[in-house]
Each structure stands twice: as C-alpha cells, then as structure tokens.
XYZ file of C-alpha atoms in Angstrom:
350
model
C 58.999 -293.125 61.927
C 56.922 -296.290 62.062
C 60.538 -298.252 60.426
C 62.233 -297.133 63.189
C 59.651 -297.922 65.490
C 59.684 -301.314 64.279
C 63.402 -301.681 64.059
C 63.333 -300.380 67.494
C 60.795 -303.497 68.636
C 62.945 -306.217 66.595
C 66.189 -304.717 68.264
C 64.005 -305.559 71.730
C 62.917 -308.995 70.706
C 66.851 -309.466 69.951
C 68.022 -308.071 73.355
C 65.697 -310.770 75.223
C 67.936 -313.624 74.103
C 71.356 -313.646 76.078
C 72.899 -314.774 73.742
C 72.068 -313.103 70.849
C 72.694 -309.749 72.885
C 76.572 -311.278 73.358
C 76.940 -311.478 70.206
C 75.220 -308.114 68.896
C 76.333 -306.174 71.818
C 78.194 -303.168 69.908
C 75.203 -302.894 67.448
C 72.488 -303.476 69.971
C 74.326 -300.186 71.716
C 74.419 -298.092 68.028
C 70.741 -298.588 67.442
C 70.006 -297.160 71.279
C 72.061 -294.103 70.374
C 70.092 -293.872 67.191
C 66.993 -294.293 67.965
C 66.985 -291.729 70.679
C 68.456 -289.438 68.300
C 66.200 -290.157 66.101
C 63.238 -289.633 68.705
C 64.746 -286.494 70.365
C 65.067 -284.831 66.554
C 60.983 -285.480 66.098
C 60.828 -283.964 69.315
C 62.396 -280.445 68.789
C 61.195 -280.720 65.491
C 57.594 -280.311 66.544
C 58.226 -278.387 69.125
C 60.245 -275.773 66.779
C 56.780 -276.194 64.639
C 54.166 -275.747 67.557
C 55.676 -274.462 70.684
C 52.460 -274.123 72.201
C 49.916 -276.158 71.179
C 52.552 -278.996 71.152
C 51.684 -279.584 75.208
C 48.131 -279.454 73.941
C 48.371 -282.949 72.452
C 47.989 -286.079 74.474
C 50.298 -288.212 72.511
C 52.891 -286.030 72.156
C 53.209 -285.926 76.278
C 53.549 -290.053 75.586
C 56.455 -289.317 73.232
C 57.867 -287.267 75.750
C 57.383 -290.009 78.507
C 58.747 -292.755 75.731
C 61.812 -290.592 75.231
C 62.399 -290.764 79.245
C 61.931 -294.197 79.682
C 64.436 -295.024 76.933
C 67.057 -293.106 78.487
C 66.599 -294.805 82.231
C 68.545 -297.039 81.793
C 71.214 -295.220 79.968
C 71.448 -292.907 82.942
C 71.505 -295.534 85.480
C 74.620 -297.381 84.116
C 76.284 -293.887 84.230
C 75.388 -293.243 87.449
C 76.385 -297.042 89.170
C 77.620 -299.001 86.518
C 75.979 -302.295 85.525
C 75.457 -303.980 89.010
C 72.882 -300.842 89.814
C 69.780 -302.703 92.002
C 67.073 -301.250 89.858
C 68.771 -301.434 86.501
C 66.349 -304.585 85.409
C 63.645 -302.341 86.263
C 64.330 -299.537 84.385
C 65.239 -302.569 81.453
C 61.828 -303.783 82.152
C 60.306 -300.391 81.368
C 61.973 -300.637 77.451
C 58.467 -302.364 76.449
C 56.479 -299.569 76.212
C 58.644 -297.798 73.734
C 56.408 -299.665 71.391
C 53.472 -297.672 72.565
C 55.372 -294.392 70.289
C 53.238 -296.618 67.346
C 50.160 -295.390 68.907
C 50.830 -291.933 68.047
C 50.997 -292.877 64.197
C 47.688 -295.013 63.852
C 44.718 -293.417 63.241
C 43.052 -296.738 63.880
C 44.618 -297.310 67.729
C 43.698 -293.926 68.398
C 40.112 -294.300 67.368
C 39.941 -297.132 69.893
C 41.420 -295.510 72.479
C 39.046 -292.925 72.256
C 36.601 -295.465 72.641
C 37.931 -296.597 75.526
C 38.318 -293.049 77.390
C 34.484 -292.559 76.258
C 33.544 -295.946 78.547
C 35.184 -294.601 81.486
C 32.433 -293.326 83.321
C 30.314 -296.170 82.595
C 32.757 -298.870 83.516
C 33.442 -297.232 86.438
C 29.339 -297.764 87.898
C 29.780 -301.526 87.110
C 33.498 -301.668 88.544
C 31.557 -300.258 91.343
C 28.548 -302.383 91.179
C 30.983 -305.334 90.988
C 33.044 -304.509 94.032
C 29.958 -303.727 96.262
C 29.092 -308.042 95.407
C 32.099 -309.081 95.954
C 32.540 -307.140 99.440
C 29.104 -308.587 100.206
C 30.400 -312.543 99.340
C 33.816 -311.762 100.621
C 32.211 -311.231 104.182
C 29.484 -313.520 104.104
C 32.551 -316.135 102.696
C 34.551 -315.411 105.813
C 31.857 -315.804 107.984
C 30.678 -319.490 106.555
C 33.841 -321.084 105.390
C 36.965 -318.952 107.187
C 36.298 -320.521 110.493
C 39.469 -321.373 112.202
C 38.339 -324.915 113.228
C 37.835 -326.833 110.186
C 37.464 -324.223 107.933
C 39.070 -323.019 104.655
C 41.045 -320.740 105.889
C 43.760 -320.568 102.615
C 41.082 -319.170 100.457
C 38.695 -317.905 102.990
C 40.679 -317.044 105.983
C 40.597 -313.360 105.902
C 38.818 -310.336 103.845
C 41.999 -309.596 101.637
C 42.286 -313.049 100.602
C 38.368 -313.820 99.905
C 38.600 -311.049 97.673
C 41.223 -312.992 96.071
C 39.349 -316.143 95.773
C 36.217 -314.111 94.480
C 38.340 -312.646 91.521
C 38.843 -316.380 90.936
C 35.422 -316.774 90.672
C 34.591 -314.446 88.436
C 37.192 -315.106 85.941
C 35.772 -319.119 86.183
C 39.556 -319.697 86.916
C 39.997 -323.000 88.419
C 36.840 -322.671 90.191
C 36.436 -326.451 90.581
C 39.107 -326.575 93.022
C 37.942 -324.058 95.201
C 34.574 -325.930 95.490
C 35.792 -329.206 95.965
C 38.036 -327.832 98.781
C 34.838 -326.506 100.321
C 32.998 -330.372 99.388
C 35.993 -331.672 101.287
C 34.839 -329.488 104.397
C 31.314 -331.107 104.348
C 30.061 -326.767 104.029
C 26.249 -327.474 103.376
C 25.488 -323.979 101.618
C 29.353 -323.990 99.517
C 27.720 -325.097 96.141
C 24.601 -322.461 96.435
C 26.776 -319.454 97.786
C 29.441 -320.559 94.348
C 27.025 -321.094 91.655
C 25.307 -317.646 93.033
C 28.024 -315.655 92.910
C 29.450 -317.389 89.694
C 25.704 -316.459 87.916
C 26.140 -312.784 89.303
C 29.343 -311.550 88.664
C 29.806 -313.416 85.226
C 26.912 -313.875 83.830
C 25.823 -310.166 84.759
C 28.197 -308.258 85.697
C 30.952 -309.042 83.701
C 28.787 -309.365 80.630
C 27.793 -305.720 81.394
C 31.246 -304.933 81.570
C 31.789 -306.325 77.927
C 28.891 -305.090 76.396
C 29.421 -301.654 77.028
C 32.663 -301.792 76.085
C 31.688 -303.593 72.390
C 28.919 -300.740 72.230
C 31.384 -297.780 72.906
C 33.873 -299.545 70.371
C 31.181 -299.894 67.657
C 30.202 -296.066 67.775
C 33.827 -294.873 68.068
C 34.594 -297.194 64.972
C 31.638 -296.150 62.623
C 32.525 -292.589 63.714
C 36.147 -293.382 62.866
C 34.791 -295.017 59.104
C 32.505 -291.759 58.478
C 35.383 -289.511 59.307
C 37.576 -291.336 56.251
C 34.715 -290.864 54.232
C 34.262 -287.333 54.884
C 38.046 -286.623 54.478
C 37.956 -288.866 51.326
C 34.758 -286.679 50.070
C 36.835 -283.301 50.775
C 39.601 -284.566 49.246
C 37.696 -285.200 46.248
C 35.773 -281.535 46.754
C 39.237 -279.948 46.305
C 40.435 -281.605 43.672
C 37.426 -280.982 41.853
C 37.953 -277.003 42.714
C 41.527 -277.401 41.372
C 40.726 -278.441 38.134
C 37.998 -276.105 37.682
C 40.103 -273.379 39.015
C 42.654 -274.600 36.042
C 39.940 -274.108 33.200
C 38.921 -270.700 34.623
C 42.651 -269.656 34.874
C 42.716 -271.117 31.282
C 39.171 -268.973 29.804
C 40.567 -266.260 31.629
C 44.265 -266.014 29.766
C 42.370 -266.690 26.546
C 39.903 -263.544 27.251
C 43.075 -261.963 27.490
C 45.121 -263.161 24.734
C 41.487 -261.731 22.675
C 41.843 -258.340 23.908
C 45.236 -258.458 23.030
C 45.277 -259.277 19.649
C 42.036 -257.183 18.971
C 39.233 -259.248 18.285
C 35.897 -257.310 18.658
C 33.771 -260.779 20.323
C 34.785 -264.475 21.705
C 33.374 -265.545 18.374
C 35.302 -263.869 16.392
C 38.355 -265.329 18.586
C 36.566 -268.767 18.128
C 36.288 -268.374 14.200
C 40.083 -267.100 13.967
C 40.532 -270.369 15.715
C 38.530 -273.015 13.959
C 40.730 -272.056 10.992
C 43.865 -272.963 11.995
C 42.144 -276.576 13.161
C 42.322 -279.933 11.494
C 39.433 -282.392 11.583
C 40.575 -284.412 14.667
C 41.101 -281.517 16.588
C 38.546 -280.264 19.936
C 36.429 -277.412 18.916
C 36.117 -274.775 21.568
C 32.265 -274.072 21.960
C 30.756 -270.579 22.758
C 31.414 -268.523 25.936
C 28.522 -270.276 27.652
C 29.797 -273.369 27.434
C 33.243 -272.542 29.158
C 31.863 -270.531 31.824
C 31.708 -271.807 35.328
C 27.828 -272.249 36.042
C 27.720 -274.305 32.971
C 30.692 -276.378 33.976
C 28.662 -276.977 37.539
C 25.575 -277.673 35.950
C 27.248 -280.100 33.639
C 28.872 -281.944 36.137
C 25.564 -282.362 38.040
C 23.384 -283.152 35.382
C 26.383 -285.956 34.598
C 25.905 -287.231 38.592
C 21.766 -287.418 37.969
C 22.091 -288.969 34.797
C 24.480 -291.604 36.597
C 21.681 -292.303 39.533
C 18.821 -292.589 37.155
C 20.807 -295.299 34.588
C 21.756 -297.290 37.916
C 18.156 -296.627 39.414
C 16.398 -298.139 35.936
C 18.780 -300.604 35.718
C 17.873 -301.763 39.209
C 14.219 -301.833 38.087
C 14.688 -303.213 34.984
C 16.399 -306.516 37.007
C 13.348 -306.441 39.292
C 11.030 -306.649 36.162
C 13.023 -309.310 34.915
C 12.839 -311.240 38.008
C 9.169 -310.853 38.768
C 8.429 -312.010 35.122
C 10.494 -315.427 35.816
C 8.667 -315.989 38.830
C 5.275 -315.843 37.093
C 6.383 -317.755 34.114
C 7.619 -320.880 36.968
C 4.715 -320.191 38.656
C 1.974 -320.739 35.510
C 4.569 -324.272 35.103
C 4.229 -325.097 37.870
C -0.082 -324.555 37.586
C 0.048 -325.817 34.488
C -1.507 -329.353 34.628
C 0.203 -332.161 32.041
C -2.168 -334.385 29.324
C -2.075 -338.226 29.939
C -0.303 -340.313 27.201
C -3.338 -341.628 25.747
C -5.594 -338.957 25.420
C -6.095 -337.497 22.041
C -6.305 -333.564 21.456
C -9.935 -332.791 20.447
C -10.376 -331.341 16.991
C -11.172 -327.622 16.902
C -14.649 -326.496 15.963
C -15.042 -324.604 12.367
C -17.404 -321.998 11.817
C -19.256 -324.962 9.309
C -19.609 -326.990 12.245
C-alpha cells in the first residue's frame, strides 16, 4: 500500500506539468482506474474483516473521505464533460490523497496525537491572542484610521487592522507598515508597534510554540517506550516459544520412556549415553530439563551479565582514579637542579 501510495503522488507530480500529462494521458487515466481499485479493494477488505469496529477507527473514515475525493472528479466529467465550472476544484482536491500515508506511519500518527492532545491548550492562547489583537485593532483604528490624513489601507477599518496585526505578529514586512505610519508624522506609531510586536511574538506566539514542542516531546517519548515495550513482548514470546519447544520435546521423550519400558529417566539416560560418541551433547538428569531450572538458568545467566558489566564499570573507574593520582604526585613531585649531587646514604657504621 505505501508503493501505490507513492506511485499515486509521482503520477500527481506528473499530471502538474501540461505537457507531460499530453503526452502520458492514456496512462495517467490507467493508474486513476487502478489506484481506486486498488483503494476500494482495501476498503471492503477491512470492512469484510471488521464490520463494526471498522467505523470505530479515525483513519479509516480518512480512507473513506480519500476514496471520495479521488472519484470527484471522475464523476464530474461524467456528469458535464470537461468544461464543468468546478472541475479544477475538485482537481485541486487530488492533493490530499497523499494524506492515505498517514494511515500507515506509526510515526505521523504519534504526532498527530500530539497535536489533538494540544488542542485545548492552544485554544486559551488562540484566545488570549485574539482578545490583544481586538484590543490593538481598535485602539489602531482609533489613532491611525482617521479619514483625514490617516492610514486608512492598513488601518481604515476593524477587518482590515486585524489584517495588518497578523502582519505584525508574523514580523512580516513590518518595516513598511511603520514607515507608512513615520510618513504620517503618528507620534505614538513606533510605541503602539514595538508593543504589540513584544506581546504577541515574543509572548504569545512563543507560548504557542512551546506548548506545542512540550506536547510533541511527551507524545514522542511515549511513542519510543511503546516500541520498546512491543520490542520487549516480542522478545517475551519468543522466549515462551522456545521453551514451549523443549517442554514439548521432555515431554515426547517421557513418553517414548514409558513406551519402551524403562523403569526411571536414568535408566532412559544410561540406554542413551551408550549409543553416544564423544562429541556428542549429553542429556543431564530430569532436573536439569525441567522448566523451573530452565527459568532459573536463564536468570542467573541475566545477573551474571549485570554484575560482569557492573565490575567492569568499576574496574575502569579504579583504573582512572589511579592515573589521576599517579599525574597528580608528577605533577607534586619537585625536580633536582643539575648541579646538585645526591647525598650518600647513612650506614648503620656511620
């Protein structure tokens, strides 16, 4: 699904150039037929597998809505033919086919999530936000939308100070705003821009970020720790396979001892040993195949693992400690001038 996906995408980037699409008409037309094919199998196809929990699932409503969108324009040709008013609309709309990727990335999805988590945060600084901007749209209007000699492109009206505000706080070309308002000789312009600028940028928006690089953090460490805990199970189960295996395997040879009469495991095990050559494995006592002693084994194997790394660890820390107090009594150490002569050492005669 993610090949056609992309093949779908690359057949999009083709249809953009004219000319290209003259040239590739017939197979531009193919590909539309099979991709929607291809789309409308998945579709049954989960549905036949889920009926009900299939409208459960967020994403696959966005299938559904892909699926709809891809067949727009399809229907619209049939309906008026080419020269249909809306038909570069509905052409328009092909774009978000590319959002069906969503659906198969763990990753997107995890920010997504993310994103639907901020919602009701970003919505009290949206708020926030809007409440300055109504207060320096108005007060705007009032000091530089005057009809006589005022600014009245940028400031003439609410609607349109809101406009020049959003300007603001994106720092979009905000030089030319104020030096329209310098032109105008407006004593309080610079105070009322650098105020608002400092507010809604500097604070606001800032806010705005932050929470959404906080939200994005969690959902992504919680996204990491999930893979890890899948990984972990993954590894759990495997682990319960194989010793499922060897206790299938003690089992059938418990059997195969009643079967052929042996009174005990060891005499099974000394039958055994005798039909063995020297490189061959030597099956221990029952104890040692049973499935406690398997877990144990394991275990103690893990432990023994974490202690070598732990002493190892130490053992480097030692080793470092010592080389800092050997450079250290060096360093301490003072040097004997050139032409001093080393005393001779005292005897016990004197």
């Amino acid at each position: 699904m993610i090949t056609v996906i992309t093949c779908d995408a690359s057949f999009l980037v083709l249809w953009t150039n004219y000319e290209a699409k003259y040239h590739l008409f017939r197979l531009y037309e193919v590909s539309q037929i099979f991709i929607i094919a291809v789309y409308s199998v998945e579709f049954y196809l989960k549905l036949y597998v889920d009926p009900i929990g299939y409208w459960a699932n967020g994403y696959n409503l966005l299938d559904i809505c892909i699926i709809v969108i891809i067949s727009i324009p399809t229907a619209m040709i049939s309906i008026n033919g080419l020269h249909y008013p809306y038909l570069n609309i509905g052409n328009g709309l092909q774009s978000l086919r590319v959002l069906k990727l969503i659906t198969y990335s763990r990753g997107i999805r995890a920010l997504i999530e993310a994103m639907g988590q901020t919602i009701y945060t970003v919505n009290s600084v949206l708020a926030l936000l809007f409440v300055l901007m109504f207060i320096f749209a108005v007060l705007g209007f009032c000091l530089f939308g005057v009809s006589d000699g005022g600014d009245v492109d940028n400031w003439g009206n609410l609607a349109v100070a809101f406009f020049t505000l959003f300007s603001l706080t994106t720092v979009d070309s905000w030089t030319d705003l104020q030096r329209e308002l310098d032109d105008r000789n407006f004593v309080l312009s610079r105070a009322f821009t650098i105020l608002f600028i400092l507010l809604a940028t500097f604070v606001f928006l800032s806010m705005f970020v932050g929470v959404m690089i906080i939200h994005t953090e969690t959902s992504i460490k919680k996204f990491e720790y999930d893979l890890m805990l899948e990984r972990h199970m993954k590894l759990v189960e495997e682990k319960h396979m194989i010793l499922k295996q060897h206790q299938e395997k003690i089992v059938m040879l418990m059997q195969s001892q009643k079967n052929a009469g042996y009174e005990s495991f060891s005499d099974l095990v000394k039958n055994f040993k005798q039909t063995l050559q020297h490189d061959d494995p030597m099956i221990l006592d029952d104890f040692g195949t049973s499935m406690p002693f398997i877990d144990v084994y394991l275990t103690t194997l893990d432990n023994q693992d974490t202690t070598i790394y732990t002493l190892q660890e130490l053992y480097y820390e030692i080793v470092h400690v010592l080389s800092l107090m050997l450079e250290e009594s060096n360093e301490n150490q003072e040097p004997q001038p050139e032409n001093q002569q080393p005393q001779p050492e005292k005897t016990a005669y004197g």
